[in-house]
Amino acid sequence: MLELTHDDLCNMSHGETAFSIDDYKKGVPRWCPGCGDNSVLNSVQKLCKDKQLVPEKTVFVSGIGCSSRFPHYMNTYGFHGLHGRAFPVAEGVKFRRPDLNVFVITGDGDCCSIGTAHWIHAIRYNMNMTVLLLDNSIYGLTKKQTSPTSATGTKSNTHPKGSVLPPINPIQTTLSVSNASFVAQTVDWKPAHVFETIKAAYEHPGFSFVRVIQRCPKFMGDLYETTIADQSALTLLTHENGIKLDEKAEKSFKNIIQHNPSDINKGREYAEMKDSIPIGLFYQNKNAPRYDEYGAHNIGMPVTERITAINKELDKYAV
Amino acid sequence: MITTQSFPIEKEIKNRSITVSQHVVEIVSDSGEGAQKAGQSFGSISAKMGNGVWTVEIIPAEIQPPARSRAGASGIRIRIGSEKVTNMGDHANLVVALNEQVLYGRIAQDAYTKDTVILLENKWALKNKEEYTTALADFNAKGFKVIEIPMEAECMKYVSDAKKGKNMWVLGMLCEIYNRDITKAEDQIREVFKKKSEKVFEDNVNLLHGGYNWAKENLDLNFEIPPPENAGDQIVMNGNEAMAMGVMAAGIEVCAMYPITPATSISHKLAECFENAGGIVHQAEDEIAAIGFAIGSSYAGKTALTVTSGPGLALKTEFIGLAVMAEVPLVIIDVQRGGPSTGLPTKVEQGDLLAALYGEAGDAPKIIIAPSTIEECFHFVIKARKLAEQFRSPVFILSDTNLATGVSPFPRPKINVESFASPIDQSTWDKNVSPFDWDPKTGISKRPIPGQKDGMYTLTGLAHDEDSKVAYEPEINQKSSEARSRKIAAVLQTLKPPVVNGDESGDLLLVGWGSTKGAIEEAVATARKSGVKVSSLHLHFLSPMEPGLEDIFKKFKKVKTVELNYSDTIGDPLITKKSRRYAQLAWLLRAHTLVDVDCYSNVFGQPINPSKVLDMIKEKLK
Ligand SMILES: Cc1ncc(C[n+]2csc(CCOP(=O)(O)OP(=O)(O)O)c2C)c(N)n1
Ligand code: SF4
Ligand SMILES: [Mg+2]
């Protein structure tokens, strides 16, 4: 068991002046104008500053896709790996280095198609990391192919007449995996909500899964235009234990539901909402078992002790 | 070096005791009768008495074949010698069979010869009279010396259910026949049944003594295999256990894997020992996740490990490419089995050499080493870990089923701090040094590790420049590819040409790699005794290929590899010198040296034995 808290471990500053938001920025993002990924990047950098995350003790792990370019724009450590395989890498990082802040950035193709097996198991491992699924309901990087989260009828280069299958609901899927511990949803065009959601996710001790509904103006055109215009198109799930907005931000919502995030059944019900997009915290359990704690129990033993143990083992084979 | 011989009766010492320099013993049965447990114990006891030992498991293709089926032969072969034993040998000298049908399976594999002594359970004479009688006639016709033994009836004197425990009675019988130390045998049983009750232990000790006493009173068979004078401080284990011990001694703390025969038992041993020796086995959701986890753990810490076999290796290739591209140190143990596809899960093959070398898309240079003995299984892990870190590269260790399950004693290694990975560097990184500051000559660069201040970079599998920035400029891709390739040339600089076993020139040079070393060298020794000008060479580095091969090859009239993988035979339909597909090392050596290297290989899934190599030598030099 870890005796220090996560913050003690990850964010022991080395006596420097406070980090400013610019300390977390790197390069110029190459996303299209109006791409929802930009808004997420801003919120994440703001979170890093608010929490004063030590840049060298922070790792962003991603797969492949437009969204997975994310780590290149963070002045922290980054791992831009393989399509669909961000989770195993992030798990290896966290397992070996519980003292690092680990973020995973993934896309809907990355997470819900090629990486599905890892996604399901990552939920179950419940290692302490913050996961942002940037879901634009399309394959962006490879230029408009149907994604598992594309709504039925979505016209794409692989289904010119419109996709035929019903989409996967990433929130419902995550909720259904045993040991799920933090499941939230937000939309890129509500930056205050994005920020509060990512903050709650970061603060959660375990695998925090956030689906960000993300605009891809390049390939999905004005998919969310009416949603943005219509105040009742979003439903805010809120609660004293959930994700809270300040009064001003809350005012921009017409539909507000008090949802206690410990109630998983209600959470599942809201996840199925049809005529409005629910945003907020669906479920949280701070006490779900964590695999990174199992990992940490036996790493970093002093070499002399290890040599003694190995010799003892060799004795059993002695001739 | 023990040389090949058939039933080597040398001299009689007392009435019934014959001294021999080596013997090949088998226990064969239906699966689930404990033959392997008895055989492993017999091997361990012999090793503990100072003898050279090599054991090979006899594994049926199916997990639970029907009883008394010919294809279901399950068991173990134990070869014991007065000197170091390096391979499974040729025909068995003595066989204990729990039924007569399984013997047919072994006969089909050419395991026995005229004069092989067979100790046969005789209860089937009543139960399956017809089959039993026919079999006896067949065996006698082949010249086997069959002795029928009431094993079950004898066991029933000690236990009510002879199915549990007949193996220990057999062990007792073998201990008497080979003058094994009965107290060492008792200690061994204690170890085998350490998790069981005292009653179980006692029953098994009674059975052990029962078998021992019965043999003493009833059998006119007794062999003395004197151990060498001073074998030194030795340990005895199989190749997978040696591999696991090597992992711990290398200071590797993370092993990420997905179960697959015959690699899994490495992780079993590690899971057990890590608890005391520090470290964790992560059983991932699949092989892709396993290697991804290991890479993540290496990237943020010290060289991690993944272990696998054929089908798992296929799944790992994309991540191996990433580890090469992004220069992440990693140790990959591939315990090869028969392929392609699911292939022969429990059988030996050396079929992954080219897959390891060239499996990934694009150019993915990496280091590949192959242990040839159980002792090397231990030491090569330490070597691999060091190479991975020094050259910032994935390192393959190619083992195989024969090494994985073979048991043999070797000098006890000294465990010292030097073999351990140094702690994770968390010092401040020099801002002026790029994360891929490729040395223009060696391609080597030092990597920043998360936690190191000022070392921040984003690792990527995309083409990248020294700063790890995604780069599409053609020169940068050319330059970074050169850097990665040059590291392999830099490893080569550290190697010496391999030493030829036998004369440095002659008519024929055999070249091998991996587990076949013992059999090849034994055959070469036997052939040389009869004046044949044959030598052998065994390669341990396959990438880079060891230096000086061309010069060595030129001193021989013919060069031929001996490998356990597929090659065409010239003269078969459509197969000519032009159309022939060569064995894997042969392909590489031909390309590497431009010498017309021939090959001798097969995919029977059996370890190679000295007499087959000997026959080939004679054939080749006709
Ligand atoms: C093994 C593999 N298969 C396919 C690809 C090609 N590929 C790159 S990104 C991508 C889909 C990206 O979609 P998504 O994950 O939704 O990310 P987005 O670009 O929309 O952010 C595909 C198919 C790849 N890089 N690797
Ligand atoms: S293609 Fe879509 S997802 Fe990709 S950068 Fe452009 S807008 Fe964003
Ligand atoms: Mg997408």
mmCIF file of C-alpha atoms in Angstrom, chain B residues 345-480:
data_model
loop_
_atom_site.group_PDB
_atom_site.id
_atom_site.type_symbol
_atom_site.label_atom_id
_atom_site.label_comp_id
_atom_site.label_asym_id
_atom_site.label_seq_id
_atom_site.Cartn_x
_atom_site.Cartn_y
_atom_site.Cartn_z
ATOM 1 C CA PRO B 345 2.407 -26.128 -28.978
ATOM 2 C CA THR B 346 4.384 -28.644 -26.967
ATOM 3 C CA LYS B 347 7.050 -29.558 -29.486
ATOM 4 C CA VAL B 348 10.424 -28.110 -30.281
ATOM 5 C CA GLU B 349 11.256 -26.014 -33.328
ATOM 6 C CA GLN B 350 13.726 -23.253 -34.147
ATOM 7 C CA GLY B 351 11.339 -21.613 -36.521
ATOM 8 C CA ASP B 352 11.200 -18.007 -35.281
ATOM 9 C CA LEU B 353 14.665 -16.802 -36.234
ATOM 10 C CA LEU B 354 13.605 -14.968 -39.359
ATOM 11 C CA ALA B 355 10.394 -13.716 -37.738
ATOM 12 C CA ALA B 356 12.426 -12.276 -34.870
ATOM 13 C CA LEU B 357 14.849 -10.686 -37.274
ATOM 14 C CA TYR B 358 12.485 -9.457 -39.968
ATOM 15 C CA GLY B 359 8.961 -9.738 -38.532
ATOM 16 C CA GLU B 360 8.180 -6.031 -38.443
ATOM 17 C CA ALA B 361 7.198 -3.679 -41.227
ATOM 18 C CA GLY B 362 10.100 -1.595 -42.513
ATOM 19 C CA ASP B 363 13.650 -1.890 -41.292
ATOM 20 C CA ALA B 364 13.702 -2.816 -37.623
ATOM 21 C CA PRO B 365 17.233 -3.746 -36.550
ATOM 22 C CA LYS B 366 17.498 -5.341 -33.133
ATOM 23 C CA ILE B 367 19.748 -7.609 -31.109
ATOM 24 C CA ILE B 368 19.096 -11.368 -31.105
ATOM 25 C CA ILE B 369 20.878 -13.910 -28.942
ATOM 26 C CA ALA B 370 20.257 -17.626 -28.446
ATOM 27 C CA PRO B 371 21.394 -19.693 -25.461
ATOM 28 C CA SER B 372 22.550 -23.216 -26.300
ATOM 29 C CA THR B 373 22.569 -24.710 -22.814
ATOM 30 C CA ILE B 374 20.473 -24.449 -19.679
ATOM 31 C CA GLU B 375 23.315 -22.624 -17.981
ATOM 32 C CA GLU B 376 23.313 -20.044 -20.754
ATOM 33 C CA CYS B 377 19.570 -19.539 -20.267
ATOM 34 C CA PHE B 378 20.519 -18.004 -16.938
ATOM 35 C CA HIS B 379 23.441 -15.880 -18.066
ATOM 36 C CA PHE B 380 21.912 -14.677 -21.323
ATOM 37 C CA VAL B 381 19.116 -12.833 -19.551
ATOM 38 C CA ILE B 382 21.674 -10.743 -17.708
ATOM 39 C CA LYS B 383 23.533 -10.176 -20.963
ATOM 40 C CA ALA B 384 20.285 -9.214 -22.728
ATOM 41 C CA ARG B 385 19.310 -6.737 -20.049
ATOM 42 C CA LYS B 386 22.697 -5.036 -20.275
ATOM 43 C CA LEU B 387 22.647 -4.919 -24.075
ATOM 44 C CA ALA B 388 19.110 -3.513 -24.075
ATOM 45 C CA GLU B 389 20.082 -0.668 -21.809
ATOM 46 C CA GLN B 390 23.456 0.064 -23.326
ATOM 47 C CA PHE B 391 22.203 0.044 -26.893
ATOM 48 C CA ARG B 392 18.708 1.371 -26.138
ATOM 49 C CA SER B 393 17.178 -1.483 -28.098
ATOM 50 C CA PRO B 394 14.871 -4.466 -27.818
ATOM 51 C CA VAL B 395 16.839 -7.694 -27.348
ATOM 52 C CA PHE B 396 15.460 -11.082 -28.282
ATOM 53 C CA ILE B 397 16.416 -14.246 -26.448
ATOM 54 C CA LEU B 398 15.474 -17.216 -28.599
ATOM 55 C CA SER B 399 15.049 -20.337 -26.510
ATOM 56 C CA ASP B 400 13.025 -23.443 -27.414
ATOM 57 C CA THR B 401 10.971 -26.261 -25.907
ATOM 58 C CA ASN B 402 14.016 -28.486 -25.616
ATOM 59 C CA LEU B 403 15.859 -26.016 -23.393
ATOM 60 C CA ALA B 404 12.681 -24.923 -21.622
ATOM 61 C CA THR B 405 11.800 -28.375 -20.287
ATOM 62 C CA GLY B 406 15.220 -30.041 -20.305
ATOM 63 C CA VAL B 407 16.738 -30.433 -16.834
ATOM 64 C CA SER B 408 20.480 -30.422 -16.359
ATOM 65 C CA PRO B 409 22.958 -29.422 -13.661
ATOM 66 C CA PHE B 410 25.363 -26.511 -14.090
ATOM 67 C CA PRO B 411 27.817 -24.554 -11.929
ATOM 68 C CA ARG B 412 25.996 -22.405 -9.414
ATOM 69 C CA PRO B 413 26.187 -18.775 -10.545
ATOM 70 C CA LYS B 414 27.372 -16.102 -8.152
ATOM 71 C CA ILE B 415 24.692 -13.461 -7.715
ATOM 72 C CA ASN B 416 26.254 -10.047 -7.471
ATOM 73 C CA VAL B 417 25.293 -6.409 -7.594
ATOM 74 C CA GLU B 418 26.974 -5.888 -10.964
ATOM 75 C CA SER B 419 24.399 -8.009 -12.752
ATOM 76 C CA PHE B 420 21.549 -5.844 -11.408
ATOM 77 C CA ALA B 421 20.105 -2.864 -13.217
ATOM 78 C CA SER B 422 21.237 0.385 -11.620
ATOM 79 C CA PRO B 423 18.476 2.497 -10.028
ATOM 80 C CA ILE B 424 16.321 4.704 -12.265
ATOM 81 C CA ASP B 425 18.229 7.880 -13.080
ATOM 82 C CA GLN B 426 16.292 10.874 -11.760
ATOM 83 C CA SER B 427 19.023 13.462 -11.967
ATOM 84 C CA THR B 428 18.425 16.685 -13.889
ATOM 85 C CA TRP B 429 18.884 16.172 -17.618
ATOM 86 C CA ASP B 430 21.355 18.337 -19.503
ATOM 87 C CA LYS B 431 19.119 20.676 -21.483
ATOM 88 C CA ASN B 432 21.622 20.810 -24.324
ATOM 89 C CA VAL B 433 21.352 17.080 -24.978
ATOM 90 C CA SER B 434 18.537 15.911 -27.257
ATOM 91 C CA PRO B 435 16.535 12.802 -26.371
ATOM 92 C CA PHE B 436 17.969 11.169 -29.506
ATOM 93 C CA ASP B 437 21.443 12.575 -29.538
ATOM 94 C CA TRP B 438 22.697 9.899 -31.923
ATOM 95 C CA ASP B 439 26.430 9.372 -31.819
ATOM 96 C CA PRO B 440 27.467 9.752 -35.455
ATOM 97 C CA LYS B 441 29.707 6.682 -35.284
ATOM 98 C CA THR B 442 27.768 4.207 -33.108
ATOM 99 C CA GLY B 443 24.207 5.529 -33.311
ATOM 100 C CA ILE B 444 24.006 5.247 -29.542
ATOM 101 C CA SER B 445 22.182 7.921 -27.530
ATOM 102 C CA LYS B 446 21.168 8.299 -23.904
ATOM 103 C CA ARG B 447 17.503 8.432 -23.036
ATOM 104 C CA PRO B 448 15.748 10.729 -20.585
ATOM 105 C CA ILE B 449 13.440 8.952 -18.158
ATOM 106 C CA PRO B 450 10.207 10.527 -16.864
ATOM 107 C CA GLY B 451 10.965 12.255 -13.611
ATOM 108 C CA GLN B 452 14.207 13.715 -14.968
ATOM 109 C CA LYS B 453 13.889 17.474 -14.884
ATOM 110 C CA ASP B 454 14.542 19.209 -18.195
ATOM 111 C CA GLY B 455 14.429 15.913 -20.088
ATOM 112 C CA MET B 456 10.829 16.198 -21.239
ATOM 113 C CA TYR B 457 10.132 14.793 -24.692
ATOM 114 C CA THR B 458 7.301 12.989 -26.419
ATOM 115 C CA LEU B 459 8.290 9.559 -27.572
ATOM 116 C CA THR B 460 6.768 8.688 -30.926
ATOM 117 C CA GLY B 461 6.650 5.824 -33.370
ATOM 118 C CA LEU B 462 6.469 8.307 -36.198
ATOM 119 C CA ALA B 463 9.670 9.242 -37.957
ATOM 120 C CA HIS B 464 11.348 11.794 -35.730
ATOM 121 C CA ASP B 465 14.419 13.951 -35.418
ATOM 122 C CA GLU B 466 16.923 14.147 -32.550
ATOM 123 C CA ASP B 467 14.420 16.099 -30.489
ATOM 124 C CA SER B 468 11.755 13.451 -31.003
ATOM 125 C CA LYS B 469 9.786 15.885 -33.144
ATOM 126 C CA VAL B 470 7.663 14.277 -35.820
ATOM 127 C CA ALA B 471 9.606 14.736 -39.031
ATOM 128 C CA TYR B 472 8.587 13.970 -42.550
ATOM 129 C CA GLU B 473 11.736 15.302 -44.201
ATOM 130 C CA PRO B 474 13.309 12.484 -46.223
ATOM 131 C CA GLU B 475 16.848 13.121 -44.917
ATOM 132 C CA ILE B 476 15.745 12.794 -41.310
ATOM 133 C CA ASN B 477 14.214 9.389 -41.842
ATOM 134 C CA GLN B 478 17.359 8.261 -43.645
ATOM 135 C CA LYS B 479 19.547 9.624 -40.851
ATOM 136 C CA SER B 480 17.575 8.080 -37.985
#
